[in-house]
């Protein structure tokens, strides 16, 4: 007779230490899966693939087989980037949507569905870096899908909120399968209820046997395309068959002696780097100081206004990454920060709904990985006989042809999910990330200043109360903020609102590697998070 989501007293976590391997995720069962893979002789990449597949079962409220994925891999002293986000179907055009009466892309339905990239990410990582067979990596996820598992507290809460909302907004035959798969008998699982999905298990078996080919050119692809044709969708066989993930070179900036790595556009990781470039021109003396918060907020606002205007599929960007990350541009943007909160506007550089986890093994390999359906379960569309919930990442597109991020066939949209990594003097410090839509670059910035500027341990760097810029001068803050800090921020013109909902401030993980090879992990207190290690 207790509520697992209520804590009358402050709950404290401590950093976790281990030597042979560590996996930090938002679900305890997923963390254990990763460590078991390491114990069987797999490396950090094998563990990441196994965890990614398992989280589509264990935490379907945040990601799925029909979503996208990004990863940063540190292996043998080198940094690799994987962009496995999908593009718009070739038949999805601004003209077609506007002729059908759409002024913007809706959150639910086929109009928001882009080609899923997650299954392609799994096999790409496995074939390039893995040690174990691909089928072995998906077995734990398949077992949980067949046999069931107790739904964890934060996941159950998100599931019930989604079900309540979907009953109001998902109308029509195209959405019927969501309710059949995720709310059978008209109910969503409570905390601790056993949930299983035979369809999900069989789909994962097909992906495992075919090394993901069935999803793009086999039996699963056929079912996706048929349902698309039958219900007014846009995805074609050609869209799926031609899809390939992209190996990319991660971007970096040096912040106070540390190299901070993010992936290039179409992801929003560059916002973090722009903000760090601006912020490093200030000295942050004390965490609980109004100038610290003010400068972070203003740097972030300027970076975000640039990102929201310029970031899109990198092949369609009209401003170069180098220009946005230049020291001269950062210097000009920094001049705009004063003692008062500003209304941010994009600069002119020419003038100058997600799961995040990380893994590490005893060989020094580390993975920063993120996977998402975007808004919770995604588009509300579940492909019959598969359990595949399709993402709604296309919502990010604009239907204004003048916008940098306007919709075009086969174009990748502005993407919110971003993995991060830190190195120093060419050596790994560790993978980090904070999931949560447009909160992600804000969470990255706050984590990095906690860790680098204020020397917080890995757990404390994630525990610290967070703020979130929501537009204009409005800042949401967690209730743990000191009253005097909030009052001082209001004196500077910030419009402060206290939120009692911890889920909107993101969920992060971090694994730090010490000089002698010991791993130190921090995990998110706002989620069902757990670190498994040995």
Coordinates of C-alpha atoms in Angstrom, one line a residue:
X1 CA 0.0 0.0 0.0
X2 CA 2.6 2.5 -1.1
X3 CA 3.2 4.9 -4.0
X4 CA 6.5 4.2 -5.7
X5 CA 6.5 7.7 -7.2
X6 CA 6.2 9.6 -3.9
X7 CA 9.1 10.4 -1.7
X8 CA 8.4 12.3 1.6
X9 CA 12.2 12.7 2.1
X10 CA 15.0 13.5 -0.3
X11 CA 16.3 10.3 -1.9
X12 CA 20.0 10.2 -2.5
X13 CA 22.0 8.2 -5.0
X14 CA 25.8 7.8 -5.0
X15 CA 28.2 7.4 -7.9
X16 CA 28.7 3.7 -8.9
X17 CA 32.3 2.4 -9.4
X18 CA 33.4 -0.7 -11.4
X19 CA 36.3 -1.9 -13.4
X20 CA 35.2 -4.5 -16.1
X21 CA 32.1 -3.0 -17.6
X22 CA 29.2 -0.6 -17.0
X23 CA 25.8 0.1 -18.5
X24 CA 23.7 3.1 -17.5
X25 CA 20.1 3.2 -18.8
X26 CA 16.6 4.4 -17.9
X27 CA 15.4 0.9 -17.1
X28 CA 17.0 -1.6 -14.6
X29 CA 16.2 -4.7 -16.7
X30 CA 17.9 -3.1 -19.8
X31 CA 21.0 -2.3 -17.8
X32 CA 21.3 -5.9 -16.7
X33 CA 20.9 -7.1 -20.3
X34 CA 23.8 -4.9 -21.3
X35 CA 26.1 -6.2 -18.5
X36 CA 25.2 -9.8 -19.3
X37 CA 26.3 -9.2 -22.9
X38 CA 29.6 -7.9 -21.6
X39 CA 30.1 -10.9 -19.4
X40 CA 29.5 -13.2 -22.4
X41 CA 32.4 -11.6 -24.2
X42 CA 30.6 -8.8 -26.0
X43 CA 32.1 -5.3 -26.1
X44 CA 30.4 -2.0 -25.4
X45 CA 28.9 -1.8 -28.9
X46 CA 27.3 -5.3 -28.5
X47 CA 25.9 -4.2 -25.2
X48 CA 24.5 -1.0 -26.7
X49 CA 22.7 -2.9 -29.5
X50 CA 21.2 -5.4 -27.1
X51 CA 20.0 -2.5 -24.8
X52 CA 18.6 -0.6 -27.7
X53 CA 16.5 -3.5 -28.9
X54 CA 15.4 -4.3 -25.3
X55 CA 14.2 -0.8 -24.6
X56 CA 11.7 -1.0 -27.5
X57 CA 10.1 -3.7 -25.3
X58 CA 10.8 -2.4 -21.8
X59 CA 10.1 1.3 -22.4
X60 CA 7.8 1.6 -25.4
X61 CA 6.5 4.9 -24.1
X62 CA 9.8 6.6 -25.2
X63 CA 11.1 4.6 -28.2
X64 CA 10.3 1.8 -30.6
X65 CA 11.3 -0.3 -33.5
X66 CA 9.7 2.3 -35.8
X67 CA 11.9 5.1 -34.4
X68 CA 15.3 6.7 -35.1
X69 CA 18.7 6.4 -33.5
X70 CA 22.0 8.2 -33.2
X71 CA 25.3 7.0 -31.6
X72 CA 28.8 8.2 -30.8
X73 CA 31.3 5.3 -30.5
X74 CA 34.7 5.5 -28.9
X75 CA 36.8 2.5 -30.0
X76 CA 40.5 2.0 -30.1
X77 CA 41.1 5.6 -29.4
X78 CA 38.9 6.9 -32.3
X79 CA 35.6 8.7 -32.3
X80 CA 32.8 7.6 -34.7
X81 CA 29.4 9.0 -35.3
X82 CA 26.2 7.3 -36.6
X83 CA 23.2 9.2 -37.9
X84 CA 20.4 6.7 -38.3
X85 CA 17.5 9.1 -38.6
X86 CA 15.0 8.7 -41.4
X87 CA 14.0 11.0 -44.2
X88 CA 10.6 12.1 -45.5
X89 CA 8.9 9.7 -48.0
X90 CA 9.4 10.7 -51.6
X91 CA 5.6 11.2 -52.0
X92 CA 5.3 13.5 -49.1
X93 CA 5.4 17.1 -50.3
X94 CA 4.3 20.5 -49.1
X95 CA 2.0 20.9 -52.1
X96 CA 0.2 17.7 -51.4
X97 CA -0.3 18.4 -47.7
X98 CA -1.5 21.9 -48.3
X99 CA -3.9 20.7 -51.0
X100 CA -5.3 18.4 -48.3
X101 CA -5.9 21.3 -46.0
X102 CA -2.8 21.1 -43.7
X103 CA -1.2 24.3 -42.6
X104 CA 1.3 22.4 -40.5
X105 CA 2.2 18.8 -40.0
X106 CA -0.1 17.1 -37.4
X107 CA 1.4 15.2 -34.5
X108 CA -0.6 12.0 -35.3
X109 CA -1.2 10.2 -38.5
X110 CA 0.8 9.3 -41.6
X111 CA 1.7 12.9 -42.4
X112 CA 4.2 12.9 -39.5
X113 CA 5.9 9.5 -40.3
X114 CA 9.4 9.5 -41.6
X115 CA 11.3 6.3 -42.6
X116 CA 12.5 4.6 -39.4
X117 CA 16.2 4.2 -38.8
X118 CA 16.5 2.3 -35.6
X119 CA 16.8 -1.3 -37.0
X120 CA 19.4 -0.1 -39.5
X121 CA 21.4 1.4 -36.6
X122 CA 21.5 -1.9 -34.7
X123 CA 22.9 -3.9 -37.6
X124 CA 25.3 -1.1 -38.7
X125 CA 26.8 -0.9 -35.3
X126 CA 27.0 -4.7 -34.9
X127 CA 28.6 -5.3 -38.2
X128 CA 31.2 -2.5 -37.9
X129 CA 32.2 -3.0 -34.3
X130 CA 30.5 -6.0 -32.6
X131 CA 32.0 -9.3 -31.4
X132 CA 28.8 -11.4 -30.8
X133 CA 26.3 -12.5 -33.4
X134 CA 23.4 -10.1 -34.2
X135 CA 20.9 -12.8 -33.3
X136 CA 22.4 -13.2 -29.8
X137 CA 22.1 -9.5 -29.2
X138 CA 18.4 -9.4 -29.8
X139 CA 17.6 -12.6 -27.8
X140 CA 17.1 -10.8 -24.4
X141 CA 14.6 -8.4 -26.0
X142 CA 12.7 -11.2 -27.7
X143 CA 12.5 -13.2 -24.4
X144 CA 11.0 -10.2 -22.5
X145 CA 8.5 -9.6 -25.3
X146 CA 7.4 -13.2 -25.2
X147 CA 7.5 -13.8 -21.4
X148 CA 6.6 -10.4 -20.1
X149 CA 8.1 -8.1 -17.5
X150 CA 6.8 -5.9 -14.6
X151 CA 6.3 -2.3 -15.9
X152 CA 8.4 0.1 -14.0
X153 CA 6.9 3.2 -12.2
X154 CA 7.9 6.1 -14.4
X155 CA 7.2 4.1 -17.6
X156 CA 3.7 3.0 -16.3
X157 CA 2.9 6.6 -15.4
X158 CA 3.8 7.8 -18.9
X159 CA 1.9 4.9 -20.5
X160 CA -1.3 5.8 -18.6
X161 CA -1.0 9.5 -19.5
X162 CA -0.5 8.6 -23.1
X163 CA -3.5 6.3 -23.1
X164 CA -5.7 8.9 -21.5
X165 CA -4.7 11.4 -24.1
X166 CA -4.9 9.0 -27.1
X167 CA -8.5 8.1 -26.2
X168 CA -9.4 11.7 -26.9
X169 CA -7.3 12.4 -30.0
X170 CA -6.7 9.1 -31.9
X171 CA -9.9 8.6 -33.9
X172 CA -10.3 6.4 -36.9
X173 CA -9.4 3.0 -38.2
X174 CA -5.8 3.9 -38.8
X175 CA -5.2 4.2 -35.0
X176 CA -7.1 1.0 -34.0
X177 CA -3.9 -1.1 -33.7
X178 CA -2.3 1.2 -31.1
X179 CA -5.1 0.4 -28.7
X180 CA -5.0 -3.3 -29.5
X181 CA -1.3 -3.6 -28.9
X182 CA -0.6 -1.1 -26.1
X183 CA -4.0 -0.9 -24.3
X184 CA -5.7 -4.3 -24.8
X185 CA -9.1 -4.7 -23.1
X186 CA -9.2 -0.9 -22.9
X187 CA -6.6 -0.5 -20.1
X188 CA -2.9 0.4 -19.9
X189 CA -0.6 -1.3 -17.5
X190 CA -0.3 -0.1 -13.9
X191 CA 3.0 -0.1 -12.0
X192 CA 4.2 -3.6 -11.6
X193 CA 1.8 -5.2 -14.0
X194 CA 3.2 -7.8 -16.3
X195 CA 3.2 -6.7 -20.0
X196 CA 4.1 -8.8 -23.0
X197 CA 3.7 -8.6 -26.7
X198 CA 3.9 -11.7 -29.0
X199 CA 3.8 -9.4 -32.1
X200 CA 6.8 -7.5 -30.9
X201 CA 8.7 -10.7 -30.1
X202 CA 8.0 -12.1 -33.6
X203 CA 9.0 -8.8 -35.3
X204 CA 12.3 -8.8 -33.3
X205 CA 12.9 -12.4 -34.3
X206 CA 12.4 -11.4 -38.0
X207 CA 14.9 -8.5 -37.6
X208 CA 17.4 -10.8 -35.9
X209 CA 17.2 -13.5 -38.5
X210 CA 17.5 -11.2 -41.4
X211 CA 20.0 -8.7 -39.9
X212 CA 17.3 -6.0 -40.2
X213 CA 16.8 -6.6 -43.9
X214 CA 13.2 -7.8 -43.4
X215 CA 12.3 -4.3 -42.0
X216 CA 13.5 -2.6 -45.2
X217 CA 13.0 -5.1 -48.0
X218 CA 11.3 -8.2 -46.6
X219 CA 8.2 -9.3 -44.8
X220 CA 8.0 -6.4 -42.3
X221 CA 8.5 -3.9 -45.1
X222 CA 5.7 -5.5 -47.0
X223 CA 3.3 -5.1 -44.0
X224 CA 4.4 -1.4 -43.5
X225 CA 3.9 -0.6 -47.2
X226 CA 0.5 -2.4 -47.4
X227 CA -0.8 -0.6 -44.3
X228 CA 0.4 2.7 -45.7
X229 CA -1.4 2.1 -49.0
X230 CA -4.6 0.9 -47.4
X231 CA -4.9 3.8 -45.0
X232 CA -3.7 6.8 -46.9
X233 CA 0.0 6.8 -46.0
X234 CA 3.0 7.9 -47.9
X235 CA 5.7 5.4 -47.3
X236 CA 6.6 3.2 -50.3
X237 CA 8.7 0.1 -50.9
X238 CA 11.3 2.3 -52.5
X239 CA 11.5 4.6 -49.5
X240 CA 12.4 1.6 -47.3
X241 CA 14.7 -0.2 -49.7
X242 CA 16.8 2.8 -50.4
X243 CA 17.3 3.8 -46.7
X244 CA 20.8 3.6 -45.3
X245 CA 22.2 5.1 -42.0
X246 CA 25.0 7.6 -42.3
X247 CA 28.5 7.3 -40.7
X248 CA 29.4 10.9 -39.9
X249 CA 32.3 12.8 -38.3
X250 CA 31.3 14.2 -34.9
X251 CA 31.8 17.9 -34.2
X252 CA 33.7 19.2 -31.2
X253 CA 34.6 22.4 -29.4
X254 CA 37.1 22.8 -26.6
X255 CA 35.6 24.0 -23.4
X256 CA 38.0 24.7 -20.6
X257 CA 40.4 22.0 -21.7
X258 CA 37.8 19.4 -22.4
X259 CA 36.8 18.4 -26.0
X260 CA 33.0 18.1 -26.1
X261 CA 31.7 16.0 -29.0
X262 CA 28.2 16.2 -30.6
X263 CA 26.9 14.9 -33.9
X264 CA 26.5 17.2 -36.9
X265 CA 23.1 18.3 -38.3
X266 CA 20.3 17.3 -38.8
X267 CA 20.5 16.8 -35.1
X268 CA 20.5 19.7 -32.6
X269 CA 23.7 18.8 -30.9
X270 CA 25.4 21.8 -32.5
X271 CA 23.3 24.1 -30.2
X272 CA 25.3 22.7 -27.3
X273 CA 28.6 23.6 -28.9
X274 CA 27.4 27.1 -30.0
X275 CA 26.3 27.7 -26.4
X276 CA 29.6 26.4 -24.9
X277 CA 31.6 28.7 -27.3
X278 CA 29.6 31.7 -26.1
X279 CA 29.8 30.6 -22.4
X280 CA 33.5 30.0 -22.2
X281 CA 34.1 33.7 -22.5
X282 CA 32.7 34.1 -19.0
X283 CA 34.1 32.8 -15.7
X284 CA 31.6 30.7 -13.8
X285 CA 32.7 31.0 -10.2
X286 CA 30.0 29.4 -8.2
X287 CA 27.1 27.1 -9.0
X288 CA 24.5 28.8 -6.7
X289 CA 25.1 32.3 -8.1
X290 CA 22.6 34.3 -10.2
X291 CA 25.3 35.3 -12.7
X292 CA 26.1 31.6 -13.4
X293 CA 22.5 30.8 -14.2
X294 CA 21.9 34.1 -16.1
X295 CA 24.9 33.6 -18.4
X296 CA 24.0 29.9 -19.0
X297 CA 20.4 30.8 -19.9
X298 CA 21.4 33.7 -22.2
X299 CA 24.1 31.7 -24.0
X300 CA 21.6 28.8 -24.5
X301 CA 18.9 31.2 -25.8
X302 CA 21.2 32.7 -28.4
X303 CA 22.5 29.2 -29.5
X304 CA 18.9 27.8 -29.7
X305 CA 17.7 30.7 -31.8
X306 CA 20.4 30.0 -34.3
X307 CA 19.8 26.2 -34.2
X308 CA 16.0 26.5 -34.7
X309 CA 16.6 28.7 -37.8
X310 CA 19.6 27.1 -39.4
X311 CA 19.6 23.4 -38.5
X312 CA 18.1 20.9 -40.9
X313 CA 19.4 18.1 -43.2
X314 CA 23.1 19.1 -43.5
X315 CA 22.9 18.8 -47.3
X316 CA 20.2 21.5 -47.3
X317 CA 21.8 23.9 -44.8
X318 CA 22.4 27.4 -46.1
X319 CA 24.9 28.2 -43.4
X320 CA 28.0 26.2 -42.8
X321 CA 28.7 24.4 -39.5
X322 CA 32.2 26.0 -39.4
X323 CA 30.7 29.4 -39.5
X324 CA 28.3 28.7 -36.7
X325 CA 31.0 27.2 -34.5
X326 CA 33.7 29.9 -35.2
X327 CA 35.3 31.8 -32.4
X328 CA 34.6 35.1 -34.1
X329 CA 30.9 34.3 -34.3
X330 CA 30.8 33.3 -30.6
X331 CA 32.5 36.5 -29.7
X332 CA 29.9 38.6 -31.5
X333 CA 27.0 36.6 -30.0
X334 CA 28.6 37.0 -26.5
X335 CA 28.4 40.8 -26.8
X336 CA 24.6 40.6 -26.8
X337 CA 24.6 39.2 -23.2
X338 CA 24.1 42.0 -20.6
X339 CA 22.7 42.1 -17.1
X340 CA 19.2 41.9 -18.4
X341 CA 17.3 39.0 -20.1
X342 CA 17.1 39.4 -23.8
X343 CA 14.6 38.4 -26.5
X344 CA 16.9 36.2 -28.6
X345 CA 17.1 36.5 -32.4
X346 CA 19.1 34.3 -34.8
X347 CA 22.5 35.8 -35.7
X348 CA 24.2 36.2 -39.0
X349 CA 27.2 34.0 -39.1
X350 CA 28.2 35.4 -42.5
X351 CA 29.0 38.6 -40.7
X352 CA 31.5 37.8 -38.3
X353 CA 8.8 12.1 -26.4
X354 CA 13.5 9.3 -26.1
X355 CA 15.7 6.8 -24.4
X356 CA 19.4 7.6 -23.8
X357 CA 21.9 5.2 -22.4
X358 CA 25.7 4.6 -22.4
X359 CA 27.9 1.6 -22.2
X360 CA 31.6 0.9 -21.4
X361 CA 33.7 -2.2 -21.4
X362 CA 37.1 -3.2 -19.9
X363 CA 38.9 -2.7 -23.2
X364 CA 38.2 1.1 -23.1
X365 CA 35.4 1.1 -25.7
X366 CA 32.4 3.3 -24.9
X367 CA 29.1 4.1 -26.6
X368 CA 26.8 7.1 -26.3
X369 CA 23.4 6.1 -27.8
X370 CA 20.0 7.6 -28.1
X371 CA 16.8 6.3 -29.7
X372 CA 13.3 7.7 -30.0
X373 CA 9.8 7.7 -31.5
X374 CA 9.8 11.5 -30.8
X375 CA 6.5 12.2 -29.0
X376 CA 6.0 9.3 -26.6
X377 CA 4.7 6.4 -28.7
X378 CA 5.1 8.4 -31.9
X379 CA 2.5 8.9 -34.6
X380 CA -0.2 6.7 -33.1
X381 CA 0.2 4.4 -36.0
X382 CA 1.0 0.7 -35.2
X383 CA 1.5 -1.6 -38.2
X384 CA -0.9 -4.6 -38.0
X385 CA 0.6 -8.0 -37.1
X386 CA 4.0 -6.4 -36.1
X387 CA 3.6 -4.3 -32.9
X388 CA 5.7 -1.6 -34.7
X389 CA 4.8 1.8 -33.5
X390 CA 5.9 4.4 -36.1
X391 CA 7.6 7.6 -35.1
X392 CA 6.2 11.1 -35.7
X393 CA 9.5 12.9 -36.4
X394 CA 8.1 14.6 -39.4
X395 CA 6.3 17.0 -37.1
X396 CA 9.6 18.9 -37.0
X397 CA 9.3 19.9 -40.6
X398 CA 7.9 23.3 -41.6
X399 CA 5.4 23.7 -44.5
X400 CA 6.9 27.2 -45.3
X401 CA 9.2 26.8 -48.3
X402 CA 11.2 29.8 -47.1
X403 CA 12.2 28.0 -43.9
X404 CA 15.6 26.2 -43.7
X405 CA 13.8 23.2 -42.3
X406 CA 11.0 23.0 -44.8
X407 CA 9.6 19.7 -45.9
X408 CA 11.2 18.1 -49.0
X409 CA 11.0 14.5 -50.2
X410 CA 13.9 12.3 -48.9
X411 CA 15.0 15.1 -46.6
X412 CA 15.9 14.5 -43.0
X413 CA 14.2 16.9 -40.5
X414 CA 15.6 18.9 -37.7
X415 CA 16.2 16.2 -35.0
X416 CA 16.1 16.6 -31.3
X417 CA 17.9 13.5 -30.1
X418 CA 21.6 14.0 -29.5
X419 CA 24.3 11.7 -27.9
X420 CA 27.3 13.4 -26.3
X421 CA 30.9 12.5 -25.5
X422 CA 33.8 14.1 -23.7
X423 CA 37.6 13.6 -24.3
X424 CA 40.6 15.4 -22.9
X425 CA 44.1 15.4 -24.5
X426 CA 42.8 12.7 -26.9
X427 CA 41.7 10.3 -24.2
X428 CA 38.2 9.3 -23.3
X429 CA 36.5 11.0 -20.4
X430 CA 33.2 9.4 -21.2
X431 CA 29.7 9.2 -22.9
X432 CA 26.9 11.4 -21.6
X433 CA 23.4 12.5 -22.7
X434 CA 20.1 14.0 -21.5
X435 CA 17.0 13.0 -23.4
X436 CA 13.9 15.1 -23.6
X437 CA 13.0 16.8 -26.9
X438 CA 14.1 20.5 -27.0
X439 CA 15.3 20.1 -23.4
X440 CA 18.3 18.0 -24.6
X441 CA 20.8 20.7 -25.5
X442 CA 19.8 22.6 -22.4
X443 CA 20.3 19.4 -20.3
X444 CA 23.7 18.9 -22.0
X445 CA 24.8 22.4 -21.2
X446 CA 23.8 22.2 -17.6
X447 CA 25.4 18.8 -17.1
X448 CA 28.6 19.9 -18.7
X449 CA 28.9 23.1 -16.5
X450 CA 28.1 21.0 -13.4
X451 CA 30.8 18.5 -14.3
X452 CA 33.5 20.8 -15.8
X453 CA 33.1 24.2 -14.1
X454 CA 31.9 23.1 -10.7
X455 CA 33.6 19.7 -10.4
X456 CA 30.4 17.8 -9.5
X457 CA 30.7 14.0 -9.3
X458 CA 28.9 12.1 -12.1
X459 CA 25.8 11.6 -10.0
X460 CA 25.6 15.1 -8.6
X461 CA 26.0 16.5 -12.1
X462 CA 22.7 14.8 -13.0
X463 CA 21.0 15.4 -9.7
X464 CA 21.3 19.2 -9.8
X465 CA 18.0 21.0 -10.3
X466 CA 17.4 22.0 -13.9
X467 CA 15.9 24.9 -15.8
X468 CA 14.4 25.0 -19.2
X469 CA 14.0 27.9 -21.6
X470 CA 10.6 27.7 -23.4
X471 CA 10.7 30.8 -25.5
X472 CA 11.1 34.6 -25.2
X473 CA 12.1 35.3 -21.6
X474 CA 10.2 32.4 -20.0
X475 CA 12.2 29.9 -17.9
X476 CA 10.7 26.8 -16.3
X477 CA 12.6 25.6 -13.2
X478 CA 12.4 22.6 -10.9
X479 CA 11.0 23.2 -7.4
X480 CA 14.3 22.5 -5.7
X481 CA 15.8 25.9 -6.9
X482 CA 16.7 28.3 -4.2
X483 CA 14.2 31.1 -3.8
X484 CA 16.9 33.8 -3.7
X485 CA 18.2 32.6 -7.1
X486 CA 14.8 32.7 -8.6
X487 CA 14.1 36.2 -7.3
X488 CA 17.4 37.4 -8.6
X489 CA 16.7 36.0 -12.0
X490 CA 13.3 37.7 -12.1
X491 CA 15.1 41.0 -11.2
X492 CA 17.1 40.5 -14.4
X493 CA 14.0 40.2 -16.5
X494 CA 13.6 36.4 -16.7
X495 CA 10.0 35.2 -16.4
X496 CA 10.2 32.3 -13.9
X497 CA 7.7 29.5 -13.6
X498 CA 8.2 26.6 -11.2
X499 CA 7.1 23.2 -12.5
X500 CA 6.3 20.2 -10.4
X501 CA 6.6 17.8 -13.3
X502 CA 10.2 16.3 -13.3
X503 CA 9.6 14.5 -16.6
X504 CA 9.9 17.7 -18.7
X505 CA 13.5 18.3 -17.5
X506 CA 15.0 15.3 -19.3
X507 CA 16.6 12.1 -18.2
X508 CA 20.4 11.7 -18.4
X509 CA 23.2 9.1 -17.9
X510 CA 27.0 9.5 -17.7
X511 CA 30.0 7.1 -17.4
X512 CA 33.3 8.6 -16.4
X513 CA 36.6 6.9 -17.0
X514 CA 39.4 7.6 -14.5
X515 CA 43.1 7.7 -15.3
X516 CA 43.5 4.1 -14.0
X517 CA 40.7 2.7 -16.1
X518 CA 38.0 2.6 -13.3
X519 CA 34.5 3.4 -14.5
X520 CA 32.3 5.8 -12.4
X521 CA 28.7 6.1 -13.3
X522 CA 25.9 8.6 -12.6
X523 CA 22.2 7.9 -13.5
X524 CA 19.0 9.9 -13.7
X525 CA 17.0 10.4 -10.5
X526 CA 14.0 11.5 -12.5
X527 CA 13.5 8.1 -14.2
X528 CA 13.5 4.4 -13.5
X529 CA 17.2 4.6 -14.1
X530 CA 19.8 2.1 -13.0
X531 CA 23.5 1.3 -13.5
X532 CA 24.6 -2.3 -13.9
X533 CA 28.3 -3.1 -13.7
X534 CA 30.9 -5.7 -12.7

